[in-house]
Amino acid sequence: MSAAEEPIRIGEEDRVFVLTGAGVSAESGLKTFRDQGGLWEGYRVEDVATPEAWEEDAERVWRFYSERRKRAGLAEPNPAHRALAELEQALGERFFLCTQNVDDLHERAGSRRLIHMHGELFVSRCENACGRAPFADHKLYESEAEIARCGCGGRIRPHIVWFGEIPLEMERIQQEIDRATVMLVVGTSGAVYPAANFVRWAGPRVRKYYIGPEEPMNAAAFTRLVLGDAGAVLPGLLEAGNRE
Ligand code: APR
């Protein structure tokens, strides 16, 4: 943060809604989608992150998510994750975090009031709507034969919202946006909907801040852009505001 960067003021009456994207985990060593020239761990998105890909080649899909499980398992939360967990500690139920990330670094930093709108890397579920709840799963599935089966006969798939599927918990997210007075958006390109629209759903009196090294595609909708790496700028930016 430059010396001229004003802290973000969060007062007694404020309610904070935070949206994070791949950029918040970049300094933990997890590559963002945009970093990779349209390829994700060497795969095209449509080959690994769509319902069609699952139907066509479930083994390829699981190899991809197994690789991501391995990488996320080795990563550690960075100062940006920790700053958001500390803000939650200070604000309690006046804080809400919605992440587009499927890694568990926010939880490992201490965040509790959070929703993973695009699912979770370390959770699996049955491919059928058989009623079995999603369950914690750290296993790696690297061949067709290893893919677990549900009691109903369906294959076990990653609990991930693929392109073309509906994000999770949209009603709760909308409620939290409706009552927020401050919106912090961290490390997301503003290109993937509906998350890219959250800043527009928030009312005109809501103060809206973007934190990341480059302008997002929806930059015009923000009150202020704080350009810098989240791990470098977020701790100072929020700490100062908190002491108000
Ligand atoms: N700190 C903050 N932001 C960063 C950092 C950093 N250190 N490094 C990169 N960024 C920003 C980039 O400037 C970019 O705007 O993170 C953003 C990453 O953009 P994307 O890779 O497009 O990630 P995201 O916006 O989270 O993608 C949304 O699309 O790939 C799908 O479902 C997936 O949840 C994901 C969704």
PDB file of C-alpha atoms and ligand atoms in Angstrom:
ATOM      1  CA  MET A   1       0.000   0.000   0.000  1.00  0.00           C
ATOM      2  CA  SER A   2       1.387   3.398  -0.881  1.00  0.00           C
ATOM      3  CA  ALA A   3       1.689   5.956   1.903  1.00  0.00           C
ATOM      4  CA  ALA A   4      -1.078   7.910   0.201  1.00  0.00           C
ATOM      5  CA  GLU A   5      -3.514   4.971   0.383  1.00  0.00           C
ATOM      6  CA  GLU A   6      -6.376   5.863   2.716  1.00  0.00           C
ATOM      7  CA  PRO A   7      -7.396   3.019   5.064  1.00  0.00           C
ATOM      8  CA  ILE A   8     -10.835   1.517   4.591  1.00  0.00           C
ATOM      9  CA  ARG A   9     -12.972   2.864   7.448  1.00  0.00           C
ATOM     10  CA  ILE A  10     -15.285   0.316   9.009  1.00  0.00           C
ATOM     11  CA  GLY A  11     -17.494   1.842  11.674  1.00  0.00           C
ATOM     12  CA  GLU A  12     -19.714   0.405  14.438  1.00  0.00           C
ATOM     13  CA  GLU A  13     -22.795   0.399  12.214  1.00  0.00           C
ATOM     14  CA  ASP A  14     -21.177  -1.155   9.162  1.00  0.00           C
ATOM     15  CA  ARG A  15     -21.848  -4.621   7.801  1.00  0.00           C
ATOM     16  CA  VAL A  16     -19.156  -5.967   5.522  1.00  0.00           C
ATOM     17  CA  PHE A  17     -19.698  -8.294   2.558  1.00  0.00           C
ATOM     18  CA  VAL A  18     -16.489  -9.730   1.095  1.00  0.00           C
ATOM     19  CA  LEU A  19     -16.165 -11.454  -2.279  1.00  0.00           C
ATOM     20  CA  THR A  20     -12.874 -13.196  -3.036  1.00  0.00           C
ATOM     21  CA  GLY A  21     -11.551 -14.828  -6.193  1.00  0.00           C
ATOM     22  CA  ALA A  22      -8.481 -16.729  -7.331  1.00  0.00           C
ATOM     23  CA  GLY A  23      -6.243 -13.690  -6.715  1.00  0.00           C
ATOM     24  CA  VAL A  24      -6.558 -13.997  -2.918  1.00  0.00           C
ATOM     25  CA  SER A  25      -4.795 -17.366  -3.109  1.00  0.00           C
ATOM     26  CA  ALA A  26      -2.187 -16.280  -5.681  1.00  0.00           C
ATOM     27  CA  GLU A  27       0.386 -15.386  -3.017  1.00  0.00           C
ATOM     28  CA  SER A  28      -0.128 -18.857  -1.512  1.00  0.00           C
ATOM     29  CA  GLY A  29       1.234 -20.257  -4.773  1.00  0.00           C
ATOM     30  CA  LEU A  30      -2.091 -21.337  -6.320  1.00  0.00           C
ATOM     31  CA  LYS A  31      -2.205 -20.102  -9.886  1.00  0.00           C
ATOM     32  CA  THR A  32      -5.184 -18.055 -11.009  1.00  0.00           C
ATOM     33  CA  PHE A  33      -7.079 -19.164 -14.071  1.00  0.00           C
ATOM     34  CA  ARG A  34      -6.040 -16.029 -15.967  1.00  0.00           C
ATOM     35  CA  ASP A  35      -2.362 -16.647 -15.201  1.00  0.00           C
ATOM     36  CA  GLN A  36      -2.394 -19.696 -17.331  1.00  0.00           C
ATOM     37  CA  GLY A  37      -3.311 -18.415 -20.764  1.00  0.00           C
ATOM     38  CA  GLY A  38      -6.709 -20.119 -20.789  1.00  0.00           C
ATOM     39  CA  LEU A  39      -5.261 -23.437 -19.653  1.00  0.00           C
ATOM     40  CA  TRP A  40      -5.679 -24.801 -16.143  1.00  0.00           C
ATOM     41  CA  GLU A  41      -2.869 -27.155 -15.088  1.00  0.00           C
ATOM     42  CA  GLY A  42      -2.484 -27.722 -18.837  1.00  0.00           C
ATOM     43  CA  TYR A  43      -6.152 -28.565 -19.427  1.00  0.00           C
ATOM     44  CA  ARG A  44      -8.793 -26.616 -21.362  1.00  0.00           C
ATOM     45  CA  VAL A  45     -11.661 -25.564 -19.059  1.00  0.00           C
ATOM     46  CA  GLU A  46     -14.260 -27.229 -21.237  1.00  0.00           C
ATOM     47  CA  ASP A  47     -12.405 -30.558 -20.934  1.00  0.00           C
ATOM     48  CA  VAL A  48     -12.403 -30.636 -17.131  1.00  0.00           C
ATOM     49  CA  ALA A  49     -14.922 -28.202 -15.632  1.00  0.00           C
ATOM     50  CA  THR A  50     -18.230 -28.811 -17.378  1.00  0.00           C
ATOM     51  CA  PRO A  51     -20.988 -31.444 -17.010  1.00  0.00           C
ATOM     52  CA  GLU A  52     -20.228 -32.471 -20.627  1.00  0.00           C
ATOM     53  CA  ALA A  53     -16.601 -33.175 -19.724  1.00  0.00           C
ATOM     54  CA  TRP A  54     -17.761 -35.381 -16.827  1.00  0.00           C
ATOM     55  CA  GLU A  55     -20.009 -37.396 -19.169  1.00  0.00           C
ATOM     56  CA  GLU A  56     -17.275 -37.702 -21.758  1.00  0.00           C
ATOM     57  CA  ASP A  57     -14.294 -38.568 -19.561  1.00  0.00           C
ATOM     58  CA  ALA A  58     -14.779 -38.744 -15.792  1.00  0.00           C
ATOM     59  CA  GLU A  59     -11.234 -40.050 -15.333  1.00  0.00           C
ATOM     60  CA  ARG A  60      -9.760 -36.897 -16.929  1.00  0.00           C
ATOM     61  CA  VAL A  61     -11.971 -34.687 -14.747  1.00  0.00           C
ATOM     62  CA  TRP A  62     -10.888 -36.507 -11.578  1.00  0.00           C
ATOM     63  CA  ARG A  63      -7.205 -36.411 -12.596  1.00  0.00           C
ATOM     64  CA  PHE A  64      -7.524 -32.641 -12.881  1.00  0.00           C
ATOM     65  CA  TYR A  65      -9.260 -32.200  -9.512  1.00  0.00           C
ATOM     66  CA  SER A  66      -6.871 -34.671  -7.860  1.00  0.00           C
ATOM     67  CA  GLU A  67      -3.987 -32.501  -9.076  1.00  0.00           C
ATOM     68  CA  ARG A  68      -5.711 -29.417  -7.645  1.00  0.00           C
ATOM     69  CA  ARG A  69      -6.297 -31.258  -4.341  1.00  0.00           C
ATOM     70  CA  LYS A  70      -2.586 -32.035  -4.178  1.00  0.00           C
ATOM     71  CA  ARG A  71      -1.545 -28.440  -4.879  1.00  0.00           C
ATOM     72  CA  ALA A  72      -4.074 -26.874  -2.504  1.00  0.00           C
ATOM     73  CA  GLY A  73      -3.095 -29.359   0.212  1.00  0.00           C
ATOM     74  CA  LEU A  74       0.501 -28.123   0.023  1.00  0.00           C
ATOM     75  CA  ALA A  75      -0.422 -24.412   0.014  1.00  0.00           C
ATOM     76  CA  GLU A  76      -0.658 -22.265   3.138  1.00  0.00           C
ATOM     77  CA  PRO A  77      -2.921 -19.266   3.865  1.00  0.00           C
ATOM     78  CA  ASN A  78      -1.251 -15.912   3.175  1.00  0.00           C
ATOM     79  CA  PRO A  79      -1.599 -12.518   4.931  1.00  0.00           C
ATOM     80  CA  ALA A  80      -4.702 -11.663   2.856  1.00  0.00           C
ATOM     81  CA  HIS A  81      -6.589 -14.732   4.135  1.00  0.00           C
ATOM     82  CA  ARG A  82      -5.439 -13.933   7.662  1.00  0.00           C
ATOM     83  CA  ALA A  83      -6.463 -10.259   7.438  1.00  0.00           C
ATOM     84  CA  LEU A  84      -9.992 -11.299   6.438  1.00  0.00           C
ATOM     85  CA  ALA A  85     -10.175 -13.832   9.294  1.00  0.00           C
ATOM     86  CA  GLU A  86      -9.076 -11.090  11.718  1.00  0.00           C
ATOM     87  CA  LEU A  87     -11.703  -8.721  10.356  1.00  0.00           C
ATOM     88  CA  GLU A  88     -14.320 -11.423  11.000  1.00  0.00           C
ATOM     89  CA  GLN A  89     -13.033 -11.775  14.571  1.00  0.00           C
ATOM     90  CA  ALA A  90     -13.514  -8.045  15.068  1.00  0.00           C
ATOM     91  CA  LEU A  91     -16.939  -7.740  13.411  1.00  0.00           C
ATOM     92  CA  GLY A  92     -18.607 -11.061  14.300  1.00  0.00           C
ATOM     93  CA  GLU A  93     -21.972 -11.386  12.618  1.00  0.00           C
ATOM     94  CA  ARG A  94     -21.498  -8.032  10.848  1.00  0.00           C
ATOM     95  CA  PHE A  95     -19.072  -9.854   8.557  1.00  0.00           C
ATOM     96  CA  PHE A  96     -19.802 -12.230   5.697  1.00  0.00           C
ATOM     97  CA  LEU A  97     -17.409 -13.816   3.203  1.00  0.00           C
ATOM     98  CA  CYS A  98     -18.386 -15.281  -0.140  1.00  0.00           C
ATOM     99  CA  THR A  99     -15.561 -16.936  -2.028  1.00  0.00           C
ATOM    100  CA  GLN A 100     -15.455 -18.168  -5.592  1.00  0.00           C
ATOM    101  CA  ASN A 101     -12.445 -20.258  -4.620  1.00  0.00           C
ATOM    102  CA  VAL A 102     -12.710 -23.961  -4.032  1.00  0.00           C
ATOM    103  CA  ASP A 103      -9.553 -24.195  -1.910  1.00  0.00           C
ATOM    104  CA  ASP A 104      -9.833 -24.219   1.894  1.00  0.00           C
ATOM    105  CA  LEU A 105      -7.296 -21.481   2.676  1.00  0.00           C
ATOM    106  CA  HIS A 106      -9.887 -19.081   4.127  1.00  0.00           C
ATOM    107  CA  GLU A 107     -10.991 -21.745   6.630  1.00  0.00           C
ATOM    108  CA  ARG A 108      -7.396 -22.634   7.443  1.00  0.00           C
ATOM    109  CA  ALA A 109      -6.742 -18.946   8.178  1.00  0.00           C
ATOM    110  CA  GLY A 110      -9.672 -18.969  10.623  1.00  0.00           C
ATOM    111  CA  SER A 111     -12.673 -17.732   8.590  1.00  0.00           C
ATOM    112  CA  ARG A 112     -15.992 -19.264   9.684  1.00  0.00           C
ATOM    113  CA  ARG A 113     -18.784 -17.054   8.313  1.00  0.00           C
ATOM    114  CA  LEU A 114     -18.181 -18.025   4.699  1.00  0.00           C
ATOM    115  CA  ILE A 115     -19.826 -19.600   1.694  1.00  0.00           C
ATOM    116  CA  HIS A 116     -18.089 -21.313  -1.213  1.00  0.00           C
ATOM    117  CA  MET A 117     -20.371 -20.321  -4.078  1.00  0.00           C
ATOM    118  CA  HIS A 118     -18.453 -22.474  -6.589  1.00  0.00           C
ATOM    119  CA  GLY A 119     -18.167 -25.515  -4.322  1.00  0.00           C
ATOM    120  CA  GLU A 120     -15.244 -27.015  -2.397  1.00  0.00           C
ATOM    121  CA  LEU A 121     -12.219 -28.921  -3.570  1.00  0.00           C
ATOM    122  CA  PHE A 122     -12.117 -31.208  -0.517  1.00  0.00           C
ATOM    123  CA  VAL A 123     -15.779 -32.220  -0.723  1.00  0.00           C
ATOM    124  CA  SER A 124     -17.340 -34.822  -3.051  1.00  0.00           C
ATOM    125  CA  ARG A 125     -20.881 -35.883  -3.798  1.00  0.00           C
ATOM    126  CA  CYS A 126     -22.908 -38.394  -5.790  1.00  0.00           C
ATOM    127  CA  GLU A 127     -23.479 -37.477  -9.448  1.00  0.00           C
ATOM    128  CA  ASN A 128     -27.172 -38.361  -8.988  1.00  0.00           C
ATOM    129  CA  ALA A 129     -29.649 -36.352  -6.909  1.00  0.00           C
ATOM    130  CA  CYS A 130     -30.064 -39.431  -4.661  1.00  0.00           C
ATOM    131  CA  GLY A 131     -30.287 -37.491  -1.396  1.00  0.00           C
ATOM    132  CA  ARG A 132     -26.824 -38.341  -0.073  1.00  0.00           C
ATOM    133  CA  ALA A 133     -25.255 -35.190   1.373  1.00  0.00           C
ATOM    134  CA  PRO A 134     -21.897 -33.928   0.053  1.00  0.00           C
ATOM    135  CA  PHE A 135     -19.067 -35.281   2.231  1.00  0.00           C
ATOM    136  CA  ALA A 136     -15.486 -34.352   3.136  1.00  0.00           C
ATOM    137  CA  ASP A 137     -13.079 -36.142   0.807  1.00  0.00           C
ATOM    138  CA  HIS A 138      -9.311 -35.690   0.480  1.00  0.00           C
ATOM    139  CA  LYS A 139      -8.740 -38.751  -1.723  1.00  0.00           C
ATOM    140  CA  LEU A 140      -7.083 -38.670  -5.117  1.00  0.00           C
ATOM    141  CA  TYR A 141      -8.806 -40.500  -7.976  1.00  0.00           C
ATOM    142  CA  GLU A 142      -6.439 -40.979 -10.837  1.00  0.00           C
ATOM    143  CA  SER A 143      -8.005 -43.772 -12.879  1.00  0.00           C
ATOM    144  CA  GLU A 144     -11.536 -44.762 -13.884  1.00  0.00           C
ATOM    145  CA  ALA A 145     -11.321 -47.834 -11.619  1.00  0.00           C
ATOM    146  CA  GLU A 146     -10.529 -45.700  -8.559  1.00  0.00           C
ATOM    147  CA  ILE A 147     -13.630 -43.492  -8.902  1.00  0.00           C
ATOM    148  CA  ALA A 148     -15.797 -44.295  -5.882  1.00  0.00           C
ATOM    149  CA  ARG A 149     -19.461 -45.309  -6.239  1.00  0.00           C
ATOM    150  CA  CYS A 150     -22.385 -44.133  -4.156  1.00  0.00           C
ATOM    151  CA  GLY A 151     -24.771 -46.649  -2.570  1.00  0.00           C
ATOM    152  CA  CYS A 152     -27.282 -45.713  -5.317  1.00  0.00           C
ATOM    153  CA  GLY A 153     -24.830 -46.778  -8.022  1.00  0.00           C
ATOM    154  CA  GLY A 154     -23.885 -43.249  -9.134  1.00  0.00           C
ATOM    155  CA  ARG A 155     -20.278 -42.174  -9.497  1.00  0.00           C
ATOM    156  CA  ILE A 156     -18.765 -39.842  -6.902  1.00  0.00           C
ATOM    157  CA  ARG A 157     -17.941 -36.452  -8.445  1.00  0.00           C
ATOM    158  CA  PRO A 158     -16.203 -33.318  -7.138  1.00  0.00           C
ATOM    159  CA  HIS A 159     -18.517 -30.932  -5.227  1.00  0.00           C
ATOM    160  CA  ILE A 160     -17.616 -28.151  -7.649  1.00  0.00           C
ATOM    161  CA  VAL A 161     -19.919 -25.826  -9.563  1.00  0.00           C
ATOM    162  CA  TRP A 162     -18.871 -26.377 -13.164  1.00  0.00           C
ATOM    163  CA  PHE A 163     -19.452 -23.944 -16.011  1.00  0.00           C
ATOM    164  CA  GLY A 164     -23.116 -24.258 -16.935  1.00  0.00           C
ATOM    165  CA  GLU A 165     -24.157 -25.224 -13.365  1.00  0.00           C
ATOM    166  CA  ILE A 166     -25.892 -22.984 -10.835  1.00  0.00           C
ATOM    167  CA  PRO A 167     -23.786 -21.396  -8.070  1.00  0.00           C
ATOM    168  CA  LEU A 168     -24.569 -22.466  -4.489  1.00  0.00           C
ATOM    169  CA  GLU A 169     -26.481 -20.534  -1.802  1.00  0.00           C
ATOM    170  CA  MET A 170     -27.513 -17.621  -4.026  1.00  0.00           C
ATOM    171  CA  GLU A 171     -30.453 -16.715  -1.771  1.00  0.00           C
ATOM    172  CA  ARG A 172     -28.214 -16.306   1.287  1.00  0.00           C
ATOM    173  CA  ILE A 173     -25.687 -14.336  -0.743  1.00  0.00           C
ATOM    174  CA  GLN A 174     -28.384 -11.964  -1.986  1.00  0.00           C
ATOM    175  CA  GLN A 175     -29.631 -11.418   1.600  1.00  0.00           C
ATOM    176  CA  GLU A 176     -26.135 -10.624   2.818  1.00  0.00           C
ATOM    177  CA  ILE A 177     -25.536  -8.192  -0.060  1.00  0.00           C
ATOM    178  CA  ASP A 178     -28.870  -6.483   0.678  1.00  0.00           C
ATOM    179  CA  ARG A 179     -27.849  -5.677   4.258  1.00  0.00           C
ATOM    180  CA  ALA A 180     -24.191  -4.809   3.673  1.00  0.00           C
ATOM    181  CA  THR A 181     -22.895  -1.229   3.910  1.00  0.00           C
ATOM    182  CA  VAL A 182     -19.356  -2.042   2.785  1.00  0.00           C
ATOM    183  CA  MET A 183     -18.344  -4.420  -0.007  1.00  0.00           C
ATOM    184  CA  LEU A 184     -14.758  -5.626  -0.386  1.00  0.00           C
ATOM    185  CA  VAL A 185     -13.955  -7.488  -3.593  1.00  0.00           C
ATOM    186  CA  VAL A 186     -10.539  -9.127  -3.650  1.00  0.00           C
ATOM    187  CA  GLY A 187      -8.633 -10.774  -6.500  1.00  0.00           C
ATOM    188  CA  THR A 188     -11.295 -11.552  -9.053  1.00  0.00           C
ATOM    189  CA  SER A 189     -11.296 -10.534 -12.684  1.00  0.00           C
ATOM    190  CA  GLY A 190     -14.958  -9.466 -12.796  1.00  0.00           C
ATOM    191  CA  ALA A 191     -15.481 -11.704 -15.809  1.00  0.00           C
ATOM    192  CA  VAL A 192     -17.428 -14.652 -14.356  1.00  0.00           C
ATOM    193  CA  TYR A 193     -21.144 -14.192 -13.580  1.00  0.00           C
ATOM    194  CA  PRO A 194     -23.136 -13.922 -11.399  1.00  0.00           C
ATOM    195  CA  ALA A 195     -20.285 -12.933  -9.013  1.00  0.00           C
ATOM    196  CA  ALA A 196     -19.177 -10.133 -11.343  1.00  0.00           C
ATOM    197  CA  ASN A 197     -22.581  -8.526 -10.782  1.00  0.00           C
ATOM    198  CA  PHE A 198     -22.557  -8.508  -6.939  1.00  0.00           C
ATOM    199  CA  VAL A 199     -21.035  -5.035  -6.938  1.00  0.00           C
ATOM    200  CA  ARG A 200     -23.990  -3.841  -9.033  1.00  0.00           C
ATOM    201  CA  TRP A 201     -26.565  -5.590  -6.824  1.00  0.00           C
ATOM    202  CA  ALA A 202     -25.323  -3.617  -3.811  1.00  0.00           C
ATOM    203  CA  GLY A 203     -27.222  -0.358  -3.247  1.00  0.00           C
ATOM    204  CA  PRO A 204     -25.882   3.092  -4.169  1.00  0.00           C
ATOM    205  CA  ARG A 205     -24.970   3.928  -0.533  1.00  0.00           C
ATOM    206  CA  VAL A 206     -22.740   0.865  -0.161  1.00  0.00           C
ATOM    207  CA  ARG A 207     -18.997   1.691  -0.261  1.00  0.00           C
ATOM    208  CA  LYS A 208     -17.425  -0.693  -2.741  1.00  0.00           C
ATOM    209  CA  TYR A 209     -13.697  -1.425  -2.809  1.00  0.00           C
ATOM    210  CA  TYR A 210     -11.693  -3.564  -5.195  1.00  0.00           C
ATOM    211  CA  ILE A 211      -8.303  -4.921  -4.091  1.00  0.00           C
ATOM    212  CA  GLY A 212      -5.984  -6.532  -6.659  1.00  0.00           C
ATOM    213  CA  PRO A 213      -2.985  -5.760  -8.862  1.00  0.00           C
ATOM    214  CA  GLU A 214      -4.989  -4.781 -11.950  1.00  0.00           C
ATOM    215  CA  GLU A 215      -8.358  -3.236 -12.706  1.00  0.00           C
ATOM    216  CA  PRO A 216     -11.156  -5.803 -12.904  1.00  0.00           C
ATOM    217  CA  MET A 217     -13.501  -5.813 -15.921  1.00  0.00           C
ATOM    218  CA  ASN A 218     -16.277  -4.287 -13.776  1.00  0.00           C
ATOM    219  CA  ALA A 219     -13.991  -1.523 -12.393  1.00  0.00           C
ATOM    220  CA  ALA A 220     -16.462   1.286 -13.116  1.00  0.00           C
ATOM    221  CA  ALA A 221     -18.920  -0.070 -10.516  1.00  0.00           C
ATOM    222  CA  PHE A 222     -16.517   0.469  -7.555  1.00  0.00           C
ATOM    223  CA  THR A 223     -16.168   3.448  -5.232  1.00  0.00           C
ATOM    224  CA  ARG A 224     -12.416   2.902  -5.068  1.00  0.00           C
ATOM    225  CA  LEU A 225      -9.794   0.595  -6.541  1.00  0.00           C
ATOM    226  CA  VAL A 226      -6.800  -0.318  -4.378  1.00  0.00           C
ATOM    227  CA  LEU A 227      -4.259  -1.638  -6.855  1.00  0.00           C
ATOM    228  CA  GLY A 228      -1.763  -4.042  -5.303  1.00  0.00           C
ATOM    229  CA  ASP A 229      -1.279  -7.678  -4.281  1.00  0.00           C
ATOM    230  CA  ALA A 230      -3.893  -8.642  -1.705  1.00  0.00           C
ATOM    231  CA  GLY A 231      -1.396 -10.107   0.776  1.00  0.00           C
ATOM    232  CA  ALA A 232       0.670  -6.956   0.653  1.00  0.00           C
ATOM    233  CA  VAL A 233      -2.088  -4.345   0.905  1.00  0.00           C
ATOM    234  CA  LEU A 234      -5.027  -5.936   2.734  1.00  0.00           C
ATOM    235  CA  PRO A 235      -3.541  -6.287   6.250  1.00  0.00           C
ATOM    236  CA  GLY A 236      -2.619  -2.579   6.482  1.00  0.00           C
ATOM    237  CA  LEU A 237      -5.743  -1.401   4.754  1.00  0.00           C
ATOM    238  CA  LEU A 238      -8.125  -3.200   7.117  1.00  0.00           C
ATOM    239  CA  GLU A 239      -6.086  -3.014  10.288  1.00  0.00           C
ATOM    240  CA  ALA A 240      -6.102   0.754  10.064  1.00  0.00           C
ATOM    241  CA  GLY A 241      -9.832   0.853   9.384  1.00  0.00           C
ATOM    242  CA  ASN A 242     -10.515  -1.442  12.302  1.00  0.00           C
ATOM    243  CA  ARG A 243      -8.833   0.780  14.821  1.00  0.00           C
ATOM    244  CA  GLU A 244     -11.201   3.615  14.041  1.00  0.00           C
TER     245      GLU A 244
HETATM  246  N1  APR B   1      -3.802 -10.291  -5.123  1.00  0.00           N
HETATM  247  C1  APR B   1      -5.038  -9.953  -5.557  1.00  0.00           C
HETATM  248  N2  APR B   1      -5.474 -10.227  -6.786  1.00  0.00           N
HETATM  249  C2  APR B   1      -4.645 -10.886  -7.614  1.00  0.00           C
HETATM  250  C3  APR B   1      -3.344 -11.284  -7.236  1.00  0.00           C
HETATM  251  C4  APR B   1      -2.918 -10.943  -5.910  1.00  0.00           C
HETATM  252  N3  APR B   1      -1.718 -11.270  -5.460  1.00  0.00           N
HETATM  253  N4  APR B   1      -2.771 -11.912  -8.296  1.00  0.00           N
HETATM  254  C5  APR B   1      -3.679 -11.914  -9.289  1.00  0.00           C
HETATM  255  N5  APR B   1      -4.804 -11.289  -8.901  1.00  0.00           N
HETATM  256  C6  APR B   1      -6.049 -11.036  -9.640  1.00  0.00           C
HETATM  257  C7  APR B   1      -5.864 -10.841 -11.128  1.00  0.00           C
HETATM  258  O1  APR B   1      -5.547  -9.493 -11.411  1.00  0.00           O
HETATM  259  C8  APR B   1      -7.240 -11.242 -11.663  1.00  0.00           C
HETATM  260  O2  APR B   1      -8.101 -10.142 -11.703  1.00  0.00           O
HETATM  261  O3  APR B   1      -6.859 -12.154  -9.501  1.00  0.00           O
HETATM  262  C9  APR B   1      -7.751 -12.226 -10.595  1.00  0.00           C
HETATM  263  C10 APR B   1      -7.822 -13.647 -11.055  1.00  0.00           C
HETATM  264  O4  APR B   1      -8.778 -13.748 -12.051  1.00  0.00           O
HETATM  265  P1  APR B   1      -9.350 -15.174 -12.520  1.00  0.00           P
HETATM  266  O5  APR B   1      -8.200 -16.107 -12.686  1.00  0.00           O
HETATM  267  O6  APR B   1     -10.250 -14.923 -13.676  1.00  0.00           O
HETATM  268  O7  APR B   1     -10.127 -15.700 -11.244  1.00  0.00           O
HETATM  269  P2  APR B   1     -11.599 -15.428 -10.733  1.00  0.00           P
HETATM  270  O8  APR B   1     -12.043 -14.059 -11.085  1.00  0.00           O
HETATM  271  O9  APR B   1     -11.615 -15.855  -9.313  1.00  0.00           O
HETATM  272  O10 APR B   1     -12.415 -16.477 -11.584  1.00  0.00           O
HETATM  273  C11 APR B   1     -13.764 -16.663 -11.264  1.00  0.00           C
HETATM  274  O11 APR B   1     -13.900 -18.488 -12.822  1.00  0.00           O
HETATM  275  O12 APR B   1     -12.170 -19.914 -13.215  1.00  0.00           O
HETATM  276  C12 APR B   1     -13.505 -19.841 -12.825  1.00  0.00           C
HETATM  277  O13 APR B   1     -14.890 -20.934 -11.251  1.00  0.00           O
HETATM  278  C13 APR B   1     -13.610 -20.370 -11.434  1.00  0.00           C
HETATM  279  O14 APR B   1     -14.130 -19.259  -9.375  1.00  0.00           O
HETATM  280  C14 APR B   1     -13.487 -19.122 -10.627  1.00  0.00           C
HETATM  281  C15 APR B   1     -14.181 -18.081 -11.490  1.00  0.00           C
END
